[in-house]
PDB file of C-alpha atoms in Angstrom:
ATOM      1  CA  UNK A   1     149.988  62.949  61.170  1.00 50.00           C
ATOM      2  CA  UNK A   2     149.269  59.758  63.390  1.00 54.00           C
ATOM      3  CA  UNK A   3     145.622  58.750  63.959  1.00 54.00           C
ATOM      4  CA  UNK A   4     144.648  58.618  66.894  1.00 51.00           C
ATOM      5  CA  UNK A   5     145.262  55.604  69.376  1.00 53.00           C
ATOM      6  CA  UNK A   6     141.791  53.509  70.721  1.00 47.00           C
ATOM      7  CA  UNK A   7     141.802  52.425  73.941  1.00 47.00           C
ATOM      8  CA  UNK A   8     139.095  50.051  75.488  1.00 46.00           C
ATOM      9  CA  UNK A   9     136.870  52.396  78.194  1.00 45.00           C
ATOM     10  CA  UNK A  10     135.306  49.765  80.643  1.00 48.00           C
ATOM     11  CA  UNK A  11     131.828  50.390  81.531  1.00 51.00           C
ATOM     12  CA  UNK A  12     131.839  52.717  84.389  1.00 46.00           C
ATOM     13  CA  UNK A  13     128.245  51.361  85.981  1.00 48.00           C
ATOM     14  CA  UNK A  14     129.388  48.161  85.875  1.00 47.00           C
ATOM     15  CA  UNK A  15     132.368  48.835  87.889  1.00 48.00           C
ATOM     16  CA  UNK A  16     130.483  51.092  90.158  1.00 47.00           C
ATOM     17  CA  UNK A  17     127.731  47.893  90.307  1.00 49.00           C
ATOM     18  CA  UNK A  18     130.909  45.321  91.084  1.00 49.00           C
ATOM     19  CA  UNK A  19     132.575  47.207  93.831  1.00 45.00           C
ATOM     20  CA  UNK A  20     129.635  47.993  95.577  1.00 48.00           C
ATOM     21  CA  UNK A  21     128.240  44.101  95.627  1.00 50.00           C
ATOM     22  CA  UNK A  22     131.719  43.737  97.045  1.00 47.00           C
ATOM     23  CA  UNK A  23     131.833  46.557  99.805  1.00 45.00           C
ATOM     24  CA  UNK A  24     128.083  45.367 101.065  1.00 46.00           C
ATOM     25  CA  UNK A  25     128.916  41.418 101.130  1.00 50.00           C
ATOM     26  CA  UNK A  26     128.265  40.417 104.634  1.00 48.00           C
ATOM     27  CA  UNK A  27     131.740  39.575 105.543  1.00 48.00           C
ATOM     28  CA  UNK A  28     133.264  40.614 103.161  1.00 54.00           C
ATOM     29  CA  UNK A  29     136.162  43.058 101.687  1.00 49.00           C
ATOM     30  CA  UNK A  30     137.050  44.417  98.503  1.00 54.00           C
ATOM     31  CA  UNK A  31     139.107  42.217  96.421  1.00 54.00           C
ATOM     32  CA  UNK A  32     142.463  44.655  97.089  1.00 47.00           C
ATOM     33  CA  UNK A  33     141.974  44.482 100.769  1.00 45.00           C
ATOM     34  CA  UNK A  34     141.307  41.113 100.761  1.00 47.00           C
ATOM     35  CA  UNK A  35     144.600  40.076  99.556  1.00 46.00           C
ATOM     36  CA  UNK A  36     146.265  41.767 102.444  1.00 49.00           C
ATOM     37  CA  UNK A  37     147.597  39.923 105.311  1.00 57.00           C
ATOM     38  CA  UNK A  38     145.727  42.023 107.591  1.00 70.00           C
ATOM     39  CA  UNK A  39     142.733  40.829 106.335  1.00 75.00           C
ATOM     40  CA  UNK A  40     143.405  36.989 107.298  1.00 86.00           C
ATOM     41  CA  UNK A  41     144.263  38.279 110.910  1.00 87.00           C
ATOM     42  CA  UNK A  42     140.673  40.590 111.320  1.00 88.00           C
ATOM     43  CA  UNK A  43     138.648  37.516 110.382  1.00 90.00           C
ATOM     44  CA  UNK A  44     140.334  35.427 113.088  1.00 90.00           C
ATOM     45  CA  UNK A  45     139.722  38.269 115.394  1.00 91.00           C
ATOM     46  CA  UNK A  46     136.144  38.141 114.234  1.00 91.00           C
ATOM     47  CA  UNK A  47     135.982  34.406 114.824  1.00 92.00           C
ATOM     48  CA  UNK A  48     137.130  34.511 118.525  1.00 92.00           C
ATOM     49  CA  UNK A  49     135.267  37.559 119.069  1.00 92.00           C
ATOM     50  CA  UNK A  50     132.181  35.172 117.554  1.00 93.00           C
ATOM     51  CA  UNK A  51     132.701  31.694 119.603  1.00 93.00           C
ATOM     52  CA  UNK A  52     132.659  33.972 123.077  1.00 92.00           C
ATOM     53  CA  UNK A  53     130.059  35.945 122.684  1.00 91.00           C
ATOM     54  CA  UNK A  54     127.449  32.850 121.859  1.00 89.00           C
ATOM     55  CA  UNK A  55     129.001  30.988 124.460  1.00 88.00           C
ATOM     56  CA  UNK A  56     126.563  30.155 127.355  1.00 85.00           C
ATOM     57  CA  UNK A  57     129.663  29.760 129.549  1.00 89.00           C
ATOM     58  CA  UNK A  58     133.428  31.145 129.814  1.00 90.00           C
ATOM     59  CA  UNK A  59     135.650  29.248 127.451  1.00 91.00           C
ATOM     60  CA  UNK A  60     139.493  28.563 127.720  1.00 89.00           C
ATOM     61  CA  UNK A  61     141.751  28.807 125.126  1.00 90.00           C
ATOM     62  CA  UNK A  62     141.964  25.169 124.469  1.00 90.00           C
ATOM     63  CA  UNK A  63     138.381  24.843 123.020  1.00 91.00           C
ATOM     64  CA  UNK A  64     139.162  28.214 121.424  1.00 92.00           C
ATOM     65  CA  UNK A  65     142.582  26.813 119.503  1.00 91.00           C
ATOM     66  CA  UNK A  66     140.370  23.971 118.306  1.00 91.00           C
ATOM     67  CA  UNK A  67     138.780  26.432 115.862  1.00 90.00           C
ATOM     68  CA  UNK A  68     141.855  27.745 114.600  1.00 90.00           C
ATOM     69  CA  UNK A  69     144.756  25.847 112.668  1.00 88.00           C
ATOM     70  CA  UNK A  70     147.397  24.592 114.596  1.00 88.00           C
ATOM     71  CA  UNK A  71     150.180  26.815 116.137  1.00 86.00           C
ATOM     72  CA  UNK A  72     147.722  29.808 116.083  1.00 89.00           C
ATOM     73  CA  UNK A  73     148.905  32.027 118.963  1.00 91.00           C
ATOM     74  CA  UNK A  74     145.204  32.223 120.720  1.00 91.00           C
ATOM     75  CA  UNK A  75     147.012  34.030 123.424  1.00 91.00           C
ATOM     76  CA  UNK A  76     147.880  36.840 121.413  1.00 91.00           C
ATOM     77  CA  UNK A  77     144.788  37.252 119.908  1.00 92.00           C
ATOM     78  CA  UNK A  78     142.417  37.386 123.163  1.00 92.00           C
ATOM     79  CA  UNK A  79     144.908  39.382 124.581  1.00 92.00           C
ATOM     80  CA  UNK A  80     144.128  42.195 121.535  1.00 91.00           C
ATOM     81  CA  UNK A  81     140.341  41.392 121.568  1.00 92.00           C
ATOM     82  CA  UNK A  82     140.447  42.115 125.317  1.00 92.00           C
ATOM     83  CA  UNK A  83     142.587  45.352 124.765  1.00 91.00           C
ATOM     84  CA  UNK A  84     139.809  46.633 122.294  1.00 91.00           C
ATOM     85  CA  UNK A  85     137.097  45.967 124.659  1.00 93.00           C
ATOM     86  CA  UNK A  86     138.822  47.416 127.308  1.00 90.00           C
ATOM     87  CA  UNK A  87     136.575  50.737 127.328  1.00 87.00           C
ATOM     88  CA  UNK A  88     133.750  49.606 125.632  1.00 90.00           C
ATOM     89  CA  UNK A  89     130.321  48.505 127.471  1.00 90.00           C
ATOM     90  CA  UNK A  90     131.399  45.102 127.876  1.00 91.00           C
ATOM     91  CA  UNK A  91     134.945  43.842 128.861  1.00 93.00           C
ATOM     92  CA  UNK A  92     136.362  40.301 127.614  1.00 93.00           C
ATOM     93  CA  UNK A  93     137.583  39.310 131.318  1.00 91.00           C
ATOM     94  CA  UNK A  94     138.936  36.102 132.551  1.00 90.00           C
ATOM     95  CA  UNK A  95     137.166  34.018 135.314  1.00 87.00           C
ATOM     96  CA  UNK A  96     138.479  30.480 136.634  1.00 84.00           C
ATOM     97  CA  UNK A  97     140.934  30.497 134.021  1.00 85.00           C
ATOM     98  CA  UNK A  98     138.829  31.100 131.118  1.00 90.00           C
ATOM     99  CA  UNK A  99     137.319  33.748 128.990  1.00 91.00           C
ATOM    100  CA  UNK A 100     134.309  35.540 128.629  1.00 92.00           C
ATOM    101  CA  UNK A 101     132.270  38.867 127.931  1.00 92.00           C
ATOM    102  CA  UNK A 102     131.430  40.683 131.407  1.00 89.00           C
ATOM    103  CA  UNK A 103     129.225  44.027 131.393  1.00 86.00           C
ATOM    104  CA  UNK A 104     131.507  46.919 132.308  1.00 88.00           C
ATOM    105  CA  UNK A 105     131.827  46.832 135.855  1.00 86.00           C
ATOM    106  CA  UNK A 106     130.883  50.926 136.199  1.00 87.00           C
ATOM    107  CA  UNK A 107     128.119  49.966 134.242  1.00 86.00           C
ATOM    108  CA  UNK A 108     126.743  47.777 136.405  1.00 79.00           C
ATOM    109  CA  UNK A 109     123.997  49.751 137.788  1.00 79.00           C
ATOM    110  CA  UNK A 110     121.932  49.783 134.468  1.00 81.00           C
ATOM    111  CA  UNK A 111     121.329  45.919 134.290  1.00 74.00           C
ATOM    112  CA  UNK A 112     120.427  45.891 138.346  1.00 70.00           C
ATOM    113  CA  UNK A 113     116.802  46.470 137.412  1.00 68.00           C
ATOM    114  CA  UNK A 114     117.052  43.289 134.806  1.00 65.00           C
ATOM    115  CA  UNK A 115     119.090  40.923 137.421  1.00 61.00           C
ATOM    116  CA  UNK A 116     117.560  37.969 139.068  1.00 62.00           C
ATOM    117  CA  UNK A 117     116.339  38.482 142.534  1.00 57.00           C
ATOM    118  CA  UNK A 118     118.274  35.100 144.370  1.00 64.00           C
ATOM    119  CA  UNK A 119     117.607  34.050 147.689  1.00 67.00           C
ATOM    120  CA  UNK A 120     120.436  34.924 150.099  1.00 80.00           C
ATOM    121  CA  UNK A 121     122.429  32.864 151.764  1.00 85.00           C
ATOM    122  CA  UNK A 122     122.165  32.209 155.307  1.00 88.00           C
ATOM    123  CA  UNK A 123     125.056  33.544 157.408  1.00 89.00           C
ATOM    124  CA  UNK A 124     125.859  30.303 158.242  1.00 90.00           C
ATOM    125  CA  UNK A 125     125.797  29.003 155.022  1.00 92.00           C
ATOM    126  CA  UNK A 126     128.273  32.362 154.396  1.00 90.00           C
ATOM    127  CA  UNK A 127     130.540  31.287 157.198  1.00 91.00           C
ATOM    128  CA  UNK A 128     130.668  27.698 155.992  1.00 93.00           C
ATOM    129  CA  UNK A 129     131.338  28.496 152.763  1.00 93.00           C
ATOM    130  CA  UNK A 130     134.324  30.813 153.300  1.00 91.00           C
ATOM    131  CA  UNK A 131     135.629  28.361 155.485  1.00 92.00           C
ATOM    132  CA  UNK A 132     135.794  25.995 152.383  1.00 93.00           C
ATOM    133  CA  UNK A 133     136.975  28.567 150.193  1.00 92.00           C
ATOM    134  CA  UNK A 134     139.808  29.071 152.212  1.00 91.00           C
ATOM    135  CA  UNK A 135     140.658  26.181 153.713  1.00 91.00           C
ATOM    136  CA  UNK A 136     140.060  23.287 151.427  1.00 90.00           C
ATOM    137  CA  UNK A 137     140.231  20.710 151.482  1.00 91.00           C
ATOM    138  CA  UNK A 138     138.211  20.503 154.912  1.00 92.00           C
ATOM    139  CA  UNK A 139     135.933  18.244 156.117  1.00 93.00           C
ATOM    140  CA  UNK A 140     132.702  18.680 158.341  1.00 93.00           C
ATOM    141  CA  UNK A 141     134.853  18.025 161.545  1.00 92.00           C
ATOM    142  CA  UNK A 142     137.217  20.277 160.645  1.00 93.00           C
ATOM    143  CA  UNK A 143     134.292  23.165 159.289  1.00 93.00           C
ATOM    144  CA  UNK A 144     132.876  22.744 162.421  1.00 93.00           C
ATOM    145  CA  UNK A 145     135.991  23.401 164.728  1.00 92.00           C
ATOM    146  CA  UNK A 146     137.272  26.472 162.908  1.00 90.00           C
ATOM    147  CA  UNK A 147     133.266  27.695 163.322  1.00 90.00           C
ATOM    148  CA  UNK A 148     132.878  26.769 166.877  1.00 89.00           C
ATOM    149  CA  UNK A 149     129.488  25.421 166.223  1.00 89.00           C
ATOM    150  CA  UNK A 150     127.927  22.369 164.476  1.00 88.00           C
ATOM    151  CA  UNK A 151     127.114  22.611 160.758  1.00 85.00           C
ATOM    152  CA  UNK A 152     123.906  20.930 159.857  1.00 84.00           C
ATOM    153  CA  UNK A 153     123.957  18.809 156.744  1.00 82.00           C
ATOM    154  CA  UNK A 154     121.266  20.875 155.294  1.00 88.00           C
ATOM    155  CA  UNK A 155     123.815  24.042 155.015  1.00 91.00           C
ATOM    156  CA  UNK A 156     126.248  22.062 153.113  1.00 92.00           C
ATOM    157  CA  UNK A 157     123.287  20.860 150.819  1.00 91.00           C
ATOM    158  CA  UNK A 158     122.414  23.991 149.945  1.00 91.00           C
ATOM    159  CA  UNK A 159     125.860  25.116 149.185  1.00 93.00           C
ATOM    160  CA  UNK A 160     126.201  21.729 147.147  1.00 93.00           C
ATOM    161  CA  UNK A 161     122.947  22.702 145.138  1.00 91.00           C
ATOM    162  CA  UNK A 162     124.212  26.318 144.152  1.00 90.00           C
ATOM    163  CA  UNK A 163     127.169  24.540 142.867  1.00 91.00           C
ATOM    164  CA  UNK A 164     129.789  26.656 144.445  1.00 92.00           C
ATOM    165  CA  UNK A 165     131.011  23.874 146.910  1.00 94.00           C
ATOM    166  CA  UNK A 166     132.089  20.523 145.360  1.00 92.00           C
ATOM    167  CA  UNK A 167     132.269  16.643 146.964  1.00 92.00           C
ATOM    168  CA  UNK A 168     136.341  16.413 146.238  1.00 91.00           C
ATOM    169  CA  UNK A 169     137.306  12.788 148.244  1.00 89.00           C
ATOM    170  CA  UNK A 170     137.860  11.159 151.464  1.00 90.00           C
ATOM    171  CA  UNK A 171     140.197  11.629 153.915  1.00 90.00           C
ATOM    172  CA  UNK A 172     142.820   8.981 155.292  1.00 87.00           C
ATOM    173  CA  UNK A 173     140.998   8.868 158.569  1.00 86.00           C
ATOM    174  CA  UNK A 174     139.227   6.791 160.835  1.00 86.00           C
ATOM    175  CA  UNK A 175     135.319   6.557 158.761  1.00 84.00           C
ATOM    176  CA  UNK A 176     136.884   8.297 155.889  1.00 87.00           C
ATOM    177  CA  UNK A 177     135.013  11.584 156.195  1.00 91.00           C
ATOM    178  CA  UNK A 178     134.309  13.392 152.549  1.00 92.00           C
ATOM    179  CA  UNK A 179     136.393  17.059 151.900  1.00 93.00           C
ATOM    180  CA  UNK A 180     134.843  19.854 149.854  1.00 94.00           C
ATOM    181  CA  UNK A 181     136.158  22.368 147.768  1.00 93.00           C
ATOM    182  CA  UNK A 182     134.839  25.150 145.895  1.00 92.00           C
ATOM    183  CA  UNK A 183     134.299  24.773 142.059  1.00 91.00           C
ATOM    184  CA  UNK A 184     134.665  26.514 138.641  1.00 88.00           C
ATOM    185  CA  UNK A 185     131.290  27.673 139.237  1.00 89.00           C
ATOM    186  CA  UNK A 186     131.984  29.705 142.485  1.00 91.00           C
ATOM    187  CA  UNK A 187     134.740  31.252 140.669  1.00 89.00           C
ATOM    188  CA  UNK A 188     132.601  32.337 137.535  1.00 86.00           C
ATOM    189  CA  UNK A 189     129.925  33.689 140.304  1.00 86.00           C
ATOM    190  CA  UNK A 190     132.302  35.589 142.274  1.00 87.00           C
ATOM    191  CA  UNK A 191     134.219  36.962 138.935  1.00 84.00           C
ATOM    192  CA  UNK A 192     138.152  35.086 140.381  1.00 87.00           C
ATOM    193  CA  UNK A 193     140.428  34.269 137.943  1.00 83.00           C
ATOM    194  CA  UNK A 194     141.687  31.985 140.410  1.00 86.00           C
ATOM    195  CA  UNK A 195     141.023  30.968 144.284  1.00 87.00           C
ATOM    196  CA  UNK A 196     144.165  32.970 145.326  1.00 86.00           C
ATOM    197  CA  UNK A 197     142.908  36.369 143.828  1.00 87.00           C
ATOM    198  CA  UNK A 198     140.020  36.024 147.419  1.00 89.00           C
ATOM    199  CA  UNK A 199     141.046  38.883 149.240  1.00 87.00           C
ATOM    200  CA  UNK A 200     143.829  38.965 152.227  1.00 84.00           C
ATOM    201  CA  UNK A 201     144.248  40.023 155.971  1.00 82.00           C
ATOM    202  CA  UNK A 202     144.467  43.621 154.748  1.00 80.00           C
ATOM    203  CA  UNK A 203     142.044  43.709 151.999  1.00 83.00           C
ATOM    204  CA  UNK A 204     139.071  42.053 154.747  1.00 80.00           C
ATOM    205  CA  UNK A 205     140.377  44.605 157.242  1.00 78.00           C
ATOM    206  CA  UNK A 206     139.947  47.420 155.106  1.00 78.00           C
ATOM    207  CA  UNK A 207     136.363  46.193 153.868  1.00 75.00           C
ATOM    208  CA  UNK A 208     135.070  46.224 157.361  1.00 72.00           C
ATOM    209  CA  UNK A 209     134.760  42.417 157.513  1.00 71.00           C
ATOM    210  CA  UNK A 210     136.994  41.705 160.195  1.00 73.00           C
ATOM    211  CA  UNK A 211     137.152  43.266 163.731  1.00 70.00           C
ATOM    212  CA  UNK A 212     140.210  45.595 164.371  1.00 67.00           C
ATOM    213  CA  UNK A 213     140.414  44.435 167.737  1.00 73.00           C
ATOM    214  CA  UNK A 214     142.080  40.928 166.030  1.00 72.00           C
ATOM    215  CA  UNK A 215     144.944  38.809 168.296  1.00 76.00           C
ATOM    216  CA  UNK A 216     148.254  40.073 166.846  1.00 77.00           C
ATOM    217  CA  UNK A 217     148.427  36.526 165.870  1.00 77.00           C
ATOM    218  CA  UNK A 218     145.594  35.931 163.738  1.00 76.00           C
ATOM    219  CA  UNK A 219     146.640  35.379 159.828  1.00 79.00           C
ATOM    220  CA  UNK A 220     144.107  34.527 157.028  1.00 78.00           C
ATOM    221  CA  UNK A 221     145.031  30.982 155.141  1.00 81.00           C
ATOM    222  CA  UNK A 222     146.634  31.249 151.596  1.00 80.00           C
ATOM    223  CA  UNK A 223     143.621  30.179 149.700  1.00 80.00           C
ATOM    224  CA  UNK A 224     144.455  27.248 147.419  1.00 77.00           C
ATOM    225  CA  UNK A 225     142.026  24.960 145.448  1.00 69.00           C
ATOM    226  CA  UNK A 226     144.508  21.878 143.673  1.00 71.00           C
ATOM    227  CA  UNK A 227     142.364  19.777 141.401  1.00 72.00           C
ATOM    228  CA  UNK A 228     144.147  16.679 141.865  1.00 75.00           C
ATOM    229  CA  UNK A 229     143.467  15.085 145.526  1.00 82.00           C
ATOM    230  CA  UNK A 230     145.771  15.851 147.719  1.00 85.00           C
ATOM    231  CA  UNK A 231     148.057  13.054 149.614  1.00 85.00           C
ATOM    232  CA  UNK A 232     145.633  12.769 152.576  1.00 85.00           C
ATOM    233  CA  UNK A 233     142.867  11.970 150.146  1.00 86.00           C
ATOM    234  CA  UNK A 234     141.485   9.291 148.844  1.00 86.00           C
ATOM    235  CA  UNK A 235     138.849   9.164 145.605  1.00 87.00           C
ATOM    236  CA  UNK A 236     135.028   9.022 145.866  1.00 83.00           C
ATOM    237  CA  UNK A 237     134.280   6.184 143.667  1.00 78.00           C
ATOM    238  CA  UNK A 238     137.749   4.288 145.351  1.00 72.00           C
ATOM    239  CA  UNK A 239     135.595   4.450 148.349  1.00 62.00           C
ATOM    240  CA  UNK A 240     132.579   2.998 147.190  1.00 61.00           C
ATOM    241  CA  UNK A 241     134.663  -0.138 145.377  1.00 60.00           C
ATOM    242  CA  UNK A 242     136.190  -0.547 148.523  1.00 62.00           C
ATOM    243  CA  UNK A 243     132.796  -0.342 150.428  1.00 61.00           C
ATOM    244  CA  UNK A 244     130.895  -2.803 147.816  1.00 66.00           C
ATOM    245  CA  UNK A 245     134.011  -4.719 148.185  1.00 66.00           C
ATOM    246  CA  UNK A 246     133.657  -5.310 152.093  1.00 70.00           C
ATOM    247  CA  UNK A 247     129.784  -5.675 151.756  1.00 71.00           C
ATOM    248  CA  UNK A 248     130.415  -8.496 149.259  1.00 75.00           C
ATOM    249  CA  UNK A 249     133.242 -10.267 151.783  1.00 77.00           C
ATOM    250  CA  UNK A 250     130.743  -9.964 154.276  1.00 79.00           C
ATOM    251  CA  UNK A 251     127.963 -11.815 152.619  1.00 77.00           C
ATOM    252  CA  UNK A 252     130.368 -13.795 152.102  1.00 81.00           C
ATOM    253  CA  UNK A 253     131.311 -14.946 155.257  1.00 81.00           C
ATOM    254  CA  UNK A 254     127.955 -14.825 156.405  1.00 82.00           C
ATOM    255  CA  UNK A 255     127.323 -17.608 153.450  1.00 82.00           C
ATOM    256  CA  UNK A 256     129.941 -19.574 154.789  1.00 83.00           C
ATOM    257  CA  UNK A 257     128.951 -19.103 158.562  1.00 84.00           C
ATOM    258  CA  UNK A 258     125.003 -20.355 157.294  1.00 81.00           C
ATOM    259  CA  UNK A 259     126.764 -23.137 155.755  1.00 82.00           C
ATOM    260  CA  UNK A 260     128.922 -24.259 158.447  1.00 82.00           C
ATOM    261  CA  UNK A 261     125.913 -24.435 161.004  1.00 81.00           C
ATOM    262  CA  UNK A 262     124.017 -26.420 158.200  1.00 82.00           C
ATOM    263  CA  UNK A 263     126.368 -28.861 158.177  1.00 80.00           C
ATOM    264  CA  UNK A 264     127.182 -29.206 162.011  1.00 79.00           C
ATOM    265  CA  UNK A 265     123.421 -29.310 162.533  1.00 79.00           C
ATOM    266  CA  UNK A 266     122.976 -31.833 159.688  1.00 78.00           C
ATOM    267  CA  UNK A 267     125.691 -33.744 161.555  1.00 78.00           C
ATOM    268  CA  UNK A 268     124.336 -33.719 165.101  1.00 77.00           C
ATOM    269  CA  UNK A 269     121.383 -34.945 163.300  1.00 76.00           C
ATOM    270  CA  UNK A 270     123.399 -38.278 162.036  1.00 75.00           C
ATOM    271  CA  UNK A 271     124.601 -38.961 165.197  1.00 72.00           C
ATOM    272  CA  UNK A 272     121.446 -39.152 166.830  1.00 71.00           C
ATOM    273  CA  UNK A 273     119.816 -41.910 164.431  1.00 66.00           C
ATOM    274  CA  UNK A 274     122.957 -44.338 165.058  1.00 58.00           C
ATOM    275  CA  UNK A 275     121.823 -47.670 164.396  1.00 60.00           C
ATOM    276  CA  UNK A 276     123.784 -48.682 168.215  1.00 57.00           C
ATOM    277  CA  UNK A 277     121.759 -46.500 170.224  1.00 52.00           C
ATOM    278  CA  UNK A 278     118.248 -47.702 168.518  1.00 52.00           C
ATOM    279  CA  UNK A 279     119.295 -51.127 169.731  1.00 51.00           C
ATOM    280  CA  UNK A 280     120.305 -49.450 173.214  1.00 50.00           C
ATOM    281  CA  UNK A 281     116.966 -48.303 173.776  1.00 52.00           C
ATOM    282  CA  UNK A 282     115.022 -51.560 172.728  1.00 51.00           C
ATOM    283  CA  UNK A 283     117.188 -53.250 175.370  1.00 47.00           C
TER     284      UNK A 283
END
């Protein structure tokens, strides 16, 4: 008869103890889950999901890769974050090219009793601002000729101050007029991913903001917004050089000018005290 084998019986409660510190570790998993790929790829999705919701402002994948090691595919991973939000009460949507958490557009109505009453713009502070929108880059002049009517400088101010419309050059013309252009900030406010998604001929027509009695002729610009200047413009600060530039060559000249009547003055001067025409006059 063979005695009976031993075998060591670990201590049940101290298991039980270990696993659960291990399931209720804040961010944590258990030590077979841990080891599992998967588990590398929820933590980045926890991550991303992290740096946009504390993020005061939509953020583009650039300044998300820069949390991630390099080669990360941050494309793939917003686009799974986004699908799993996609019926939730807030949506990961992209505005002006860049990402961040929007309230659930049917949900809307809830937060309308938490919103911020804003002033409303003026309608022509509207008009001149669509006119930007879809025509930049436009200058005053050329504002005021599509409108029909002059602008006053205090409209554009105000659309300046909202931040929606943007100073973006000069133009190549006669007193170098400045051009706006909308901004990030316009697109952020209006939810666009980009200036192009404004809506068309049809889409206006069917919101009942155009007429239907329209010439067969009219057509709605192709909104576009290029960040560089385009070849008719010229930069801000270029200006300004060039401006301090022309002030400076006209001091200048007006130095030179001061001078040169000194010195003609100084010389009529010498002429008058020749020592032949004192004796002249004592004759």
């Amino acid at each position: 008869m063979e005695p009976p084998r031993l075998s060591l019986v670990p201590n049940s409660r101290e298991d039980s103890d270990s696993a659960s510190d291990d399931a209720h570790a804040p961010g944590s998993l258990p030590r077979n889950v841990a080891a599992l790929p998967f588990a590398d790829h929820r933590e980045k999705l926890r991550i991303l999901e992290a740096l946009l919701f504390a993020a005061s402002e939509p953020l583009d994948e650039a300044k998300l890769a820069a949390n991630f090691a390099d080669g990360e595919n941050i494309a793939a991973l917003i686009e799974e974050l986004r699908a799993f939000y996609a019926g939730r009460g807030v949506n990961l949507v992209k505005v002006a090219g860049k990402w961040a958490f929007r309230t659930a557009e049917d949900l809307a109505y809830l937060l309308d009793r938490y919103a911020t009453q804003e002033k409303r713009l003026s309608k022509a502070a509207l008009e001149t601002l669509s006119i930007i929108a879809y025509h930049q880059p436009v200058t005053r002049a050329e504002i005021e000729d599509i409108r029909g009517v002059t602008t006053s400088a205090g409209t554009l101010d105000i659309l300046l101050e909202t931040g929606w419309v943007r100073l973006r050059g000069r133009r190549r013309a006669p007193g170098r007029p400045v051009t706006y252009g909308t901004s990030d900030a316009f697109l952020v406010h209006f939810g666009l991913e980009s200036i192009k998604d404004l809506p068309g001929l049809a889409e206006l027509r069917a919101s009942g903001l155009l007429d239907g009695n329209l010439p067969p002729d009219f057509t709605v610009p192709e909104p576009t917004d290029v960040a560089a200047l385009m070849p008719d413009e010229v930069p801000l600060d270029e200006i300004e050089e060039e401006e301090q530039r022309e002030a400076e060559e006209a001091d200048e000249a007006e130095e030179r000018e001061a001078e040169a009547v000194e010195a003609a003055e100084a010389e009529a001067a010498a002429e008058e005290t020749l020592p032949g025409d004192e004796d002249a006059d004592k004759s």
